[in-house]
mmCIF file of C-alpha atoms in Angstrom:
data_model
loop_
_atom_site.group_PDB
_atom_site.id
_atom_site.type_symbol
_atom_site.label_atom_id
_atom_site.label_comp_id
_atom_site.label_asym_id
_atom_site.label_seq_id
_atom_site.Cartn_x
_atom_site.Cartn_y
_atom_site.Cartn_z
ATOM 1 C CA UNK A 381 -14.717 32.172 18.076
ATOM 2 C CA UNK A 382 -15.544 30.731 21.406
ATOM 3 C CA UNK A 383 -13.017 29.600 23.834
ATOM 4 C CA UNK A 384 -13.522 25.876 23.853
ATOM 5 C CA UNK A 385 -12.372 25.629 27.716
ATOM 6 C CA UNK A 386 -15.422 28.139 28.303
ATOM 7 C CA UNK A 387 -17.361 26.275 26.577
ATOM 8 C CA UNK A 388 -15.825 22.470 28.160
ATOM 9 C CA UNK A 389 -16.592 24.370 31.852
ATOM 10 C CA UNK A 390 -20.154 25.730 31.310
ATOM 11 C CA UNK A 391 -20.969 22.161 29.926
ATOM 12 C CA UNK A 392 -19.934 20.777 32.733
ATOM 13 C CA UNK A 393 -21.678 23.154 35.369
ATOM 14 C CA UNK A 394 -25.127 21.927 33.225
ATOM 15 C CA UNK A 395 -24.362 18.405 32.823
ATOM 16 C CA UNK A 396 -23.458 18.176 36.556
ATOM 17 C CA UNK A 397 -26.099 20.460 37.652
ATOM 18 C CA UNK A 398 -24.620 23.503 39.959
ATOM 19 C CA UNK A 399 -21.194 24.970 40.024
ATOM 20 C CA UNK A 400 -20.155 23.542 42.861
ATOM 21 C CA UNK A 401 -20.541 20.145 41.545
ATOM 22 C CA UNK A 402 -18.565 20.629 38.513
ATOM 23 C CA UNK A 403 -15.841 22.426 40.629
ATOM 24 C CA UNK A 404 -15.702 19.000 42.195
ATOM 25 C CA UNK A 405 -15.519 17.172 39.111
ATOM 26 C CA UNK A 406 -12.938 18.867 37.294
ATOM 27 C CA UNK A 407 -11.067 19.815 40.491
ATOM 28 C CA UNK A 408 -11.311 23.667 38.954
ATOM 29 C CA UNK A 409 -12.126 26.222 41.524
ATOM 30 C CA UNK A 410 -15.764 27.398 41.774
ATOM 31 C CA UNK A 411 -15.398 31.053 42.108
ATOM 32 C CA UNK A 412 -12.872 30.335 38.343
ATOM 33 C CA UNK A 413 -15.719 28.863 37.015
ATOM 34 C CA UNK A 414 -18.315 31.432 37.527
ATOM 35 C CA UNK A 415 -15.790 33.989 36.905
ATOM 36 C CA UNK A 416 -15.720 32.348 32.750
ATOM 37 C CA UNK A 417 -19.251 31.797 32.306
ATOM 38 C CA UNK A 418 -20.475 35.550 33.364
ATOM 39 C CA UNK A 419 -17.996 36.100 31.182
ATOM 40 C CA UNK A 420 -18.773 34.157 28.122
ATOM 41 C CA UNK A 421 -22.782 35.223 28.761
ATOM 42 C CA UNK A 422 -21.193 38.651 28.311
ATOM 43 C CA UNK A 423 -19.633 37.829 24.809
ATOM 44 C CA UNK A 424 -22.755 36.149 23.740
ATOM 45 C CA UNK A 425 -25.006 38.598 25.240
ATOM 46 C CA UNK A 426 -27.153 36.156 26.521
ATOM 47 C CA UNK A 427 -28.374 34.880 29.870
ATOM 48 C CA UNK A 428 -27.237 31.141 29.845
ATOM 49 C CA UNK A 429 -28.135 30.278 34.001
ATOM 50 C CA UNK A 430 -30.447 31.768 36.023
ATOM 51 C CA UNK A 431 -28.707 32.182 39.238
ATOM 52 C CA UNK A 432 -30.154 33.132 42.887
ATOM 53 C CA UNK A 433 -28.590 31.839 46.337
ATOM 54 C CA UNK A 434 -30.444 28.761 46.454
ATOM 55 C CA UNK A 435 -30.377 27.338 42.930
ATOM 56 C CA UNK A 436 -29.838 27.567 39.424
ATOM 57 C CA UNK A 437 -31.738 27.110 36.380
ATOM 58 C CA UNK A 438 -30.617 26.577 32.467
ATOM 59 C CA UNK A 439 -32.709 29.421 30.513
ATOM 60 C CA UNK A 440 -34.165 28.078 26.380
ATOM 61 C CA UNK A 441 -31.312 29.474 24.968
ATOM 62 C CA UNK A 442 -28.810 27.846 27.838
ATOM 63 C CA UNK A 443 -29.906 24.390 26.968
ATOM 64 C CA UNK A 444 -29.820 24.681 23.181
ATOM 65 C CA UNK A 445 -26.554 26.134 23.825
ATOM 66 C CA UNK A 446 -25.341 23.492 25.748
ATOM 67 C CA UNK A 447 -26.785 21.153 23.089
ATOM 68 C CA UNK A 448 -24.616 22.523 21.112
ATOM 69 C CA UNK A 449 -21.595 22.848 23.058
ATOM 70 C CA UNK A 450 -22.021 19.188 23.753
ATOM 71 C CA UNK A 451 -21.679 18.233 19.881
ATOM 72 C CA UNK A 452 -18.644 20.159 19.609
ATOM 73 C CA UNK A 453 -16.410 18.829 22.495
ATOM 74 C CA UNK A 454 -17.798 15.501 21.430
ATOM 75 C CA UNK A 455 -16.458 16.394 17.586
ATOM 76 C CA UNK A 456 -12.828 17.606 19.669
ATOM 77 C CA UNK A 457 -12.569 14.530 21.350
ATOM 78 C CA UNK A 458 -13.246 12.425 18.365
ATOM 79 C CA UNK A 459 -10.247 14.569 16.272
ATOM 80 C CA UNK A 460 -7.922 13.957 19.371
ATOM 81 C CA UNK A 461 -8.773 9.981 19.467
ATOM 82 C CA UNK A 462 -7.373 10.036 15.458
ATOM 83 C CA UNK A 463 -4.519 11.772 16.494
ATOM 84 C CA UNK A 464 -3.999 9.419 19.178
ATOM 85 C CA UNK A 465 -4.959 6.283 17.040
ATOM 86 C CA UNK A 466 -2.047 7.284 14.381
ATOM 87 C CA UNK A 467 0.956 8.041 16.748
ATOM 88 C CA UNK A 468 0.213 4.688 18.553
ATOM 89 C CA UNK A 469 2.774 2.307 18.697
ATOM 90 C CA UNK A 470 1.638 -0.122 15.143
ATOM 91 C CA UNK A 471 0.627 -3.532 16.758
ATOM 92 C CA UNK A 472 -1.997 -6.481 15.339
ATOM 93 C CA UNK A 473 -2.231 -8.476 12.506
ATOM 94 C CA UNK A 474 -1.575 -6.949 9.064
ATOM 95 C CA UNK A 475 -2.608 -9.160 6.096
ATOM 96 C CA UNK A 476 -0.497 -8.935 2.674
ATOM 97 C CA UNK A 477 -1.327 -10.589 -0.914
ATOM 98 C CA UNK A 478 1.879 -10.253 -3.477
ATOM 99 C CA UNK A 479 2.070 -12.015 -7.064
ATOM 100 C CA UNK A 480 4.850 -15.109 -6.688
ATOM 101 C CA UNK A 481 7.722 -13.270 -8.300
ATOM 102 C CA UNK A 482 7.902 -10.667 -5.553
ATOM 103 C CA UNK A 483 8.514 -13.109 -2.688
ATOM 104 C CA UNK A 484 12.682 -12.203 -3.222
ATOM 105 C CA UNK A 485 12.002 -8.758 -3.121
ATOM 106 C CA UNK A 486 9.464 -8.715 0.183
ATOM 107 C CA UNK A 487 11.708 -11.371 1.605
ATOM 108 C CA UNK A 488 14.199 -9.120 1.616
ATOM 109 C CA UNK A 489 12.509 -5.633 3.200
ATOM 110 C CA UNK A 490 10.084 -7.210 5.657
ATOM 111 C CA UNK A 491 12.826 -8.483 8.417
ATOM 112 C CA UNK A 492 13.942 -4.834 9.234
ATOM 113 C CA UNK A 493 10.017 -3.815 9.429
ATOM 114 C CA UNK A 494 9.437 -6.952 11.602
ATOM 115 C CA UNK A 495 12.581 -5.859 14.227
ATOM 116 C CA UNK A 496 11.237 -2.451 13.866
ATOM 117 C CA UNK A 497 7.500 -2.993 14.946
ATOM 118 C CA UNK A 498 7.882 -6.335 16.925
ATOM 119 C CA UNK A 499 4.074 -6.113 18.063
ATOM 120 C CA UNK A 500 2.724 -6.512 14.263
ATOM 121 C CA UNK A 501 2.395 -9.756 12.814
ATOM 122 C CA UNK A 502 2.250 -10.555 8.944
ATOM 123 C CA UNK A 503 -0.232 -12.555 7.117
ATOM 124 C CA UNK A 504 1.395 -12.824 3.611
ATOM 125 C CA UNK A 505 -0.946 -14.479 0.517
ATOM 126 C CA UNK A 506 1.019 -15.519 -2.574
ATOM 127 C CA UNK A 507 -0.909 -15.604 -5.877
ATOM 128 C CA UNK A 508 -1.026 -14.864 -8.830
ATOM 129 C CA UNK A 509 -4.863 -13.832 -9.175
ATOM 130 C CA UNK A 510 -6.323 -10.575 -8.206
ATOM 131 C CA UNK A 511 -7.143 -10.715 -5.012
ATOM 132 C CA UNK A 512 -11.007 -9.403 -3.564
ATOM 133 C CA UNK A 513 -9.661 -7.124 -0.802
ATOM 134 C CA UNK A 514 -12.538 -6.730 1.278
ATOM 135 C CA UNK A 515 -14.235 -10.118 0.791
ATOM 136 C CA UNK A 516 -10.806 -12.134 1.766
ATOM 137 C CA UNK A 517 -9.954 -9.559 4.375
ATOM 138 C CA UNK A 518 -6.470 -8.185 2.903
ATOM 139 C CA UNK A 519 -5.669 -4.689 3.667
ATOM 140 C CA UNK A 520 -2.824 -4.709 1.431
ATOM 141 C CA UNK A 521 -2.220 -5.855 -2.070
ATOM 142 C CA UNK A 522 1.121 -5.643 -4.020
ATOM 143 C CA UNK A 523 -0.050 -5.390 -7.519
ATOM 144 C CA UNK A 524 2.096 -5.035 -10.888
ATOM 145 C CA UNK A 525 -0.398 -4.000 -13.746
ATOM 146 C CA UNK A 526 -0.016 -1.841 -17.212
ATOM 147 C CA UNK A 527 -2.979 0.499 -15.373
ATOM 148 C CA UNK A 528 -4.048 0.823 -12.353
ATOM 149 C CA UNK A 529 -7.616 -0.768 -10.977
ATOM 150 C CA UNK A 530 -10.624 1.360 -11.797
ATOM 151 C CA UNK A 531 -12.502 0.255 -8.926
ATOM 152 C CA UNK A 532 -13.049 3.846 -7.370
ATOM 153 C CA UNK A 533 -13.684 2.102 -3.619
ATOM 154 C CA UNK A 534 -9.697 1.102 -3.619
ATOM 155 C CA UNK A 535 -6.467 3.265 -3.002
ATOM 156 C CA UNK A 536 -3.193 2.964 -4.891
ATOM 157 C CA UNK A 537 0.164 4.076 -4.067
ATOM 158 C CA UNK A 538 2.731 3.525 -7.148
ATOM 159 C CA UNK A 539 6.036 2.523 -5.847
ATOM 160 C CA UNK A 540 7.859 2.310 -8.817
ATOM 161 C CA UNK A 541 7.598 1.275 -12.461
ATOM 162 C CA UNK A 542 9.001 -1.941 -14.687
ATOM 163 C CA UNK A 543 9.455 -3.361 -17.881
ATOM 164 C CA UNK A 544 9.506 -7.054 -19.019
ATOM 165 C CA UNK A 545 12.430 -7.757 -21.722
ATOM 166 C CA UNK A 546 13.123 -10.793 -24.323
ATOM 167 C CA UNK A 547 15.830 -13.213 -22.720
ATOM 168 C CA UNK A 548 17.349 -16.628 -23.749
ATOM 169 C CA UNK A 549 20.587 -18.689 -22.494
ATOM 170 C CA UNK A 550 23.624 -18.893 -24.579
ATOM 171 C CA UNK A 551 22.851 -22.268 -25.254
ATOM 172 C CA UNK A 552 19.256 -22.314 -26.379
ATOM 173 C CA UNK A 553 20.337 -18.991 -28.817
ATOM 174 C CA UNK A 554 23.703 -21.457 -30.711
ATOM 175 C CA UNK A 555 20.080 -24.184 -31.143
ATOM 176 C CA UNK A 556 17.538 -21.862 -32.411
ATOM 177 C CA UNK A 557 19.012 -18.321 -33.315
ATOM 178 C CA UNK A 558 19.230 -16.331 -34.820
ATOM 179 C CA UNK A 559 15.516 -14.594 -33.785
ATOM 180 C CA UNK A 560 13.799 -11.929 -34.920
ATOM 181 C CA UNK A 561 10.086 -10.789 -34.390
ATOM 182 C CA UNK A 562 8.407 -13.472 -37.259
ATOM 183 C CA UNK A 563 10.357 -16.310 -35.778
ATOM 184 C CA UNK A 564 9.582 -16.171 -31.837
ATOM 185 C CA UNK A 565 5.977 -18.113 -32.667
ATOM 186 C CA UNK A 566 8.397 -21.186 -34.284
ATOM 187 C CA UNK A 567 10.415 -21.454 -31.337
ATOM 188 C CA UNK A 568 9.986 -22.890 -27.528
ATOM 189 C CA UNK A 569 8.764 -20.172 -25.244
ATOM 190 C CA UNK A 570 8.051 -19.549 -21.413
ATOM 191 C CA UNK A 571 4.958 -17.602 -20.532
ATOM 192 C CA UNK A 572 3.025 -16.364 -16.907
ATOM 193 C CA UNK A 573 -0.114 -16.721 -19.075
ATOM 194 C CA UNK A 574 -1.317 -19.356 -17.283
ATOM 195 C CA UNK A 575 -3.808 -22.136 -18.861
ATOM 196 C CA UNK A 576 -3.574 -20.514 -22.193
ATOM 197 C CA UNK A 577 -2.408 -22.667 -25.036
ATOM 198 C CA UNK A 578 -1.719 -19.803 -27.187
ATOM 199 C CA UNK A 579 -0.294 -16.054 -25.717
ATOM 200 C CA UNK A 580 0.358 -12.934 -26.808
ATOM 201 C CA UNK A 581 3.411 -10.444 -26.420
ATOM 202 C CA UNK A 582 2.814 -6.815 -26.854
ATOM 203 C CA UNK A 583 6.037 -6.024 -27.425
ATOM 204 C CA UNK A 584 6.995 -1.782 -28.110
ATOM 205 C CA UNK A 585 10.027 -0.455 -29.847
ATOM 206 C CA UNK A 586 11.975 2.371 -28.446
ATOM 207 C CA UNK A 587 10.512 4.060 -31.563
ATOM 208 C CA UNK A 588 7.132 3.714 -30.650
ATOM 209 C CA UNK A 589 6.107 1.060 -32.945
ATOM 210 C CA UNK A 590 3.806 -1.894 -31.537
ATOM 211 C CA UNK A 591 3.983 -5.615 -32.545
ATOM 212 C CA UNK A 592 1.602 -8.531 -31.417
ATOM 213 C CA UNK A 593 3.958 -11.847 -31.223
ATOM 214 C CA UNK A 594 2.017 -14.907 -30.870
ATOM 215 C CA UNK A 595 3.523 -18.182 -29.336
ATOM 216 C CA UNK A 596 2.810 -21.679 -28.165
ATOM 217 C CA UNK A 597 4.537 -21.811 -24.636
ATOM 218 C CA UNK A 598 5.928 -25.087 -23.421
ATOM 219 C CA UNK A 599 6.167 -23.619 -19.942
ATOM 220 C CA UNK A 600 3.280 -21.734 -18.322
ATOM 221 C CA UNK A 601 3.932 -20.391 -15.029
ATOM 222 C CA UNK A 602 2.948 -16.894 -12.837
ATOM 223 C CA UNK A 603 6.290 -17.327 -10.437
ATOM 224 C CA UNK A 604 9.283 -15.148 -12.498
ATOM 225 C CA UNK A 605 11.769 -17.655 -10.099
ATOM 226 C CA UNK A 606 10.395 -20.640 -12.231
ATOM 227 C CA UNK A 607 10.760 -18.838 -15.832
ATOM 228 C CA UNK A 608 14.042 -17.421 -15.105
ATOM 229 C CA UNK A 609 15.227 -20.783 -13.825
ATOM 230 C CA UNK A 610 13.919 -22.497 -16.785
ATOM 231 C CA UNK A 611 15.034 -19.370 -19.226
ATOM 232 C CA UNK A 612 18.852 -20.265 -18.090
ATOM 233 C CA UNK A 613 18.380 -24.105 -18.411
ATOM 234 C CA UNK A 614 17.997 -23.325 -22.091
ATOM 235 C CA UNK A 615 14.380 -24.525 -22.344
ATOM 236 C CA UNK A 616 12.699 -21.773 -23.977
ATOM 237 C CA UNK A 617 12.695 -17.862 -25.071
ATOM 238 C CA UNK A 618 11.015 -15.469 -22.075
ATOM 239 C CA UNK A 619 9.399 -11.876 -21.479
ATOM 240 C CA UNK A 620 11.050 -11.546 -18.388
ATOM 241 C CA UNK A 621 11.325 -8.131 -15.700
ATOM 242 C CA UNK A 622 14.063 -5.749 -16.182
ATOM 243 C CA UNK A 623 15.276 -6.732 -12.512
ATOM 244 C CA UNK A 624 15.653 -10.350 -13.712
ATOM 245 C CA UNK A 625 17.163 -10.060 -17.128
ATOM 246 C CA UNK A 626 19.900 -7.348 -15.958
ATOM 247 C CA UNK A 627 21.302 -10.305 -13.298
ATOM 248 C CA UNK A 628 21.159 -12.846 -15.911
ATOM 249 C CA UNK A 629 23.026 -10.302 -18.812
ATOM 250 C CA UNK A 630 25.486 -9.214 -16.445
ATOM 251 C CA UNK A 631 26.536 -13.005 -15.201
ATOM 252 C CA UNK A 632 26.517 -14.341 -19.040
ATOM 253 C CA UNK A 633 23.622 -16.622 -18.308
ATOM 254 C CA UNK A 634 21.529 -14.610 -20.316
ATOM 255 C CA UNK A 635 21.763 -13.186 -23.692
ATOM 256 C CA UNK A 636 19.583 -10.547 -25.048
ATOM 257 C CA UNK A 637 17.357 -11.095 -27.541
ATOM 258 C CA UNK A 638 15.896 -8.247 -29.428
ATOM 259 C CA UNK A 639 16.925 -5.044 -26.742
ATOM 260 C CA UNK A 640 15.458 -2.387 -28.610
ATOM 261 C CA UNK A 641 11.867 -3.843 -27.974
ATOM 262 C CA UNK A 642 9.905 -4.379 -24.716
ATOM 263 C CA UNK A 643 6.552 -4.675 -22.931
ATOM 264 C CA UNK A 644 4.785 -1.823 -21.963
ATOM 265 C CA UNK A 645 5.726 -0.218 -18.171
ATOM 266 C CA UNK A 646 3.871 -1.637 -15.512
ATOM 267 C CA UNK A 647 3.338 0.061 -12.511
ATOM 268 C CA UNK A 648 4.517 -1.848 -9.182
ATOM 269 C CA UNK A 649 2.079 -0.447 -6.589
ATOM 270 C CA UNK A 650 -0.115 -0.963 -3.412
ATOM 271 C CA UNK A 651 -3.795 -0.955 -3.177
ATOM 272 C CA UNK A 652 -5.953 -0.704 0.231
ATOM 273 C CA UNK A 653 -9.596 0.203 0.569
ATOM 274 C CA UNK A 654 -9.517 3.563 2.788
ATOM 275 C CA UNK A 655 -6.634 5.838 4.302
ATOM 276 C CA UNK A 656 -9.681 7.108 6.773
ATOM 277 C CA UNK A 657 -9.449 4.638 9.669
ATOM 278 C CA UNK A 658 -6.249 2.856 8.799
ATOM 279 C CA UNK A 659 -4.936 0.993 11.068
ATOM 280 C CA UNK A 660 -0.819 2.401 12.200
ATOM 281 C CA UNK A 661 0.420 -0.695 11.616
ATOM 282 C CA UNK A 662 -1.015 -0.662 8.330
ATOM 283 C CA UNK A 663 -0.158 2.556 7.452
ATOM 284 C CA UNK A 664 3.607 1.803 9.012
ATOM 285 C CA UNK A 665 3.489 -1.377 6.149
ATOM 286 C CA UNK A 666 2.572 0.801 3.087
ATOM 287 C CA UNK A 667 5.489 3.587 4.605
ATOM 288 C CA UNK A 668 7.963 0.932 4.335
ATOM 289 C CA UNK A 669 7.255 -0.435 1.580
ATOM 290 C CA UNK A 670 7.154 2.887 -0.252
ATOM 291 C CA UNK A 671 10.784 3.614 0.991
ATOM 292 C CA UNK A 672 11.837 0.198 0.730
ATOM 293 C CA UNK A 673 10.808 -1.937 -2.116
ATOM 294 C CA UNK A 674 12.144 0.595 -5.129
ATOM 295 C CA UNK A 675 15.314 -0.383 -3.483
ATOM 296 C CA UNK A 676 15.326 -3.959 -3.163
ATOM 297 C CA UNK A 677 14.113 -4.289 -6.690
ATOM 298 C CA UNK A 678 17.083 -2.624 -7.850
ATOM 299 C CA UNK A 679 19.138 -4.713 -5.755
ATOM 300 C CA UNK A 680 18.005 -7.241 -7.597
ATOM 301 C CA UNK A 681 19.504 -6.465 -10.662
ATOM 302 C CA UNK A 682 22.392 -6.785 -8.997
ATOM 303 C CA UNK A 683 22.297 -10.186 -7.528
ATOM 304 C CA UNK A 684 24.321 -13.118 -9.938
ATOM 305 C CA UNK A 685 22.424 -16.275 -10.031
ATOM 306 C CA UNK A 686 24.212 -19.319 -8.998
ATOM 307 C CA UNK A 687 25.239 -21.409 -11.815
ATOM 308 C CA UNK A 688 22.443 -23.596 -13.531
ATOM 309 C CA UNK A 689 24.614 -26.581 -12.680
ATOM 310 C CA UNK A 690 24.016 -25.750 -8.765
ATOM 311 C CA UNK A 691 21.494 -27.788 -7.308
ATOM 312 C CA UNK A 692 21.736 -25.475 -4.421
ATOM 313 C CA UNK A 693 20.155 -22.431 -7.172
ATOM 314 C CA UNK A 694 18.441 -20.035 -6.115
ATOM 315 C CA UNK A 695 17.412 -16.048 -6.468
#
């Protein structure tokens, strides 16, 4: 293995054209850098410069050499540019897309990223469709999904996992109760299926058994803020998240309705296109998120909707 200073000083005595002249450039002594490159044609046993008193000249093998040495400095400076690229200081614009229900839970992690990195600035899409990454520009999407995307171009990074539970108010349970799996289809119900008449709810017992409920919802809608809202109003039975339904149980304005089934776990995670190249503010995004979303979902749990009757309401 070569010394890559040698090699960094008898590039520049070729690319500059003498010794003297790339003493001058690299403010190096001239008699240090004759001293390396006898030595280095020593290693190599090779003559790289013809030397006499009033010029030099590269020999064959000295200017394929430097060829060479050229590439690999070139290669050195490109690693130390990455290296430099990801401890800068995250700054720009960093563009989000989230499904509707997670607005409480981003809400509540981005201000501390925002003091943190003042020179980034945040984009945020909310929808409820899956969003084309690269042709609407996103470089992050929050995604909650039973599997993860098989497109092999994107990146995931699973933050944590959830489950969707049956829920109903008190009051809609003393009108149509008592429920049980052949009944739910006879009954109001609120669904994120949007524009589809009739839905479907794979629900799974603890036990492993499977059962395919369909229902005519009177309420179709991909925000969880609306459904819950609507859910404790008494206007229908829901599938809602485990973060929503534990709020509601623990406050009485939910009531569980069939415990020991579920939907199947879906996987809260990020997608992005490449890790090579990211962006550090990017990067410092997805880092935050890892570390602080899992926590503000539980959190969630734990915050008691204000009463129903409130028209000041709100999660």
């Amino acid at each position: 293995m070569q010394d890559l200073n040698d090699l960094a000083l008898y590039a520049a005595v070729v690319r500059h054209k003498g010794f003297t002249a790339a003493a001058n450039a690299l403010s190096v002594p001239k008699s240090k850098i004759s001293k390396r490159i006898a030595a280095l044609e020593e290693q190599l046993g090779v003559r790289l410069i013809e030397r006499s008193t009033r010029k030099l000249a590269i020999t064959d093998i000295g200017q394929s050499f430097y060829e060479r040495c050229e590439a690999v400095l070139s290669g050195v400076e490109a690693a130390e540019a990455v290296i430099a690229v990801a401890k800068a200081e995250p700054a720009g614009t960093v563009r989000l897309s989230m499904p509707p229900g997670f607005a409480p839970m981003v809400a509540d992690v981005l201000p501390s990223f925002m003091k943190r990195y003042p020179g980034v600035r945040l984009s945020i899409l909310t929808t409820g469709r899956a969003v084309d990454l690269i042709e609407e520009r996103i470089d992050i999407a929050l995604r909650v999904r039973d599997g993860y995307d098989t497109d092999q171009s994107l990146i995931v990074r699973r933050f944590a996992g959830t489950r969707r539970y049956l829920a109903a108010s008190p009051r809609f349970l003393e009108q149509h109760g008592p429920i049980d799996l052949e009944t739910i289809g006879r009954v109001p119900t609120l669904s994120m299926q949007e524009n589809s008449p009739r839905a479907i709810w794979t629900l799974f017992h603890k036990n492993g058994d499977v059962y395919d409920v369909a229902h005519s919802p009177v309420l179709l809608c991909s925000d969880f803020s609306v459904l819950e809202r609507a859910t404790i109003e008494g206007i229908g039975l829901a599938l809602l998240p485990d973060m929503i339904v534990e709020r509601g149980f623990r406050s009485g304005f939910l009531t569980p309705v069939l415990p020991e089934w579920s939907s199947a776990e879906s996987t809260v995670h990020a997608v992005f296109t490449s890790r090579h190249g990211m962006l550090p503010a990017v990067r410092a995004l997805i880092d935050h998120l890892a570390e602080n979303l899992p926590r503000s979902m539980e959190r969630c749990q734990e915050i008691v909707p204000i009463t129903a009757l409130d028209s000041n309401w709100s999660i």
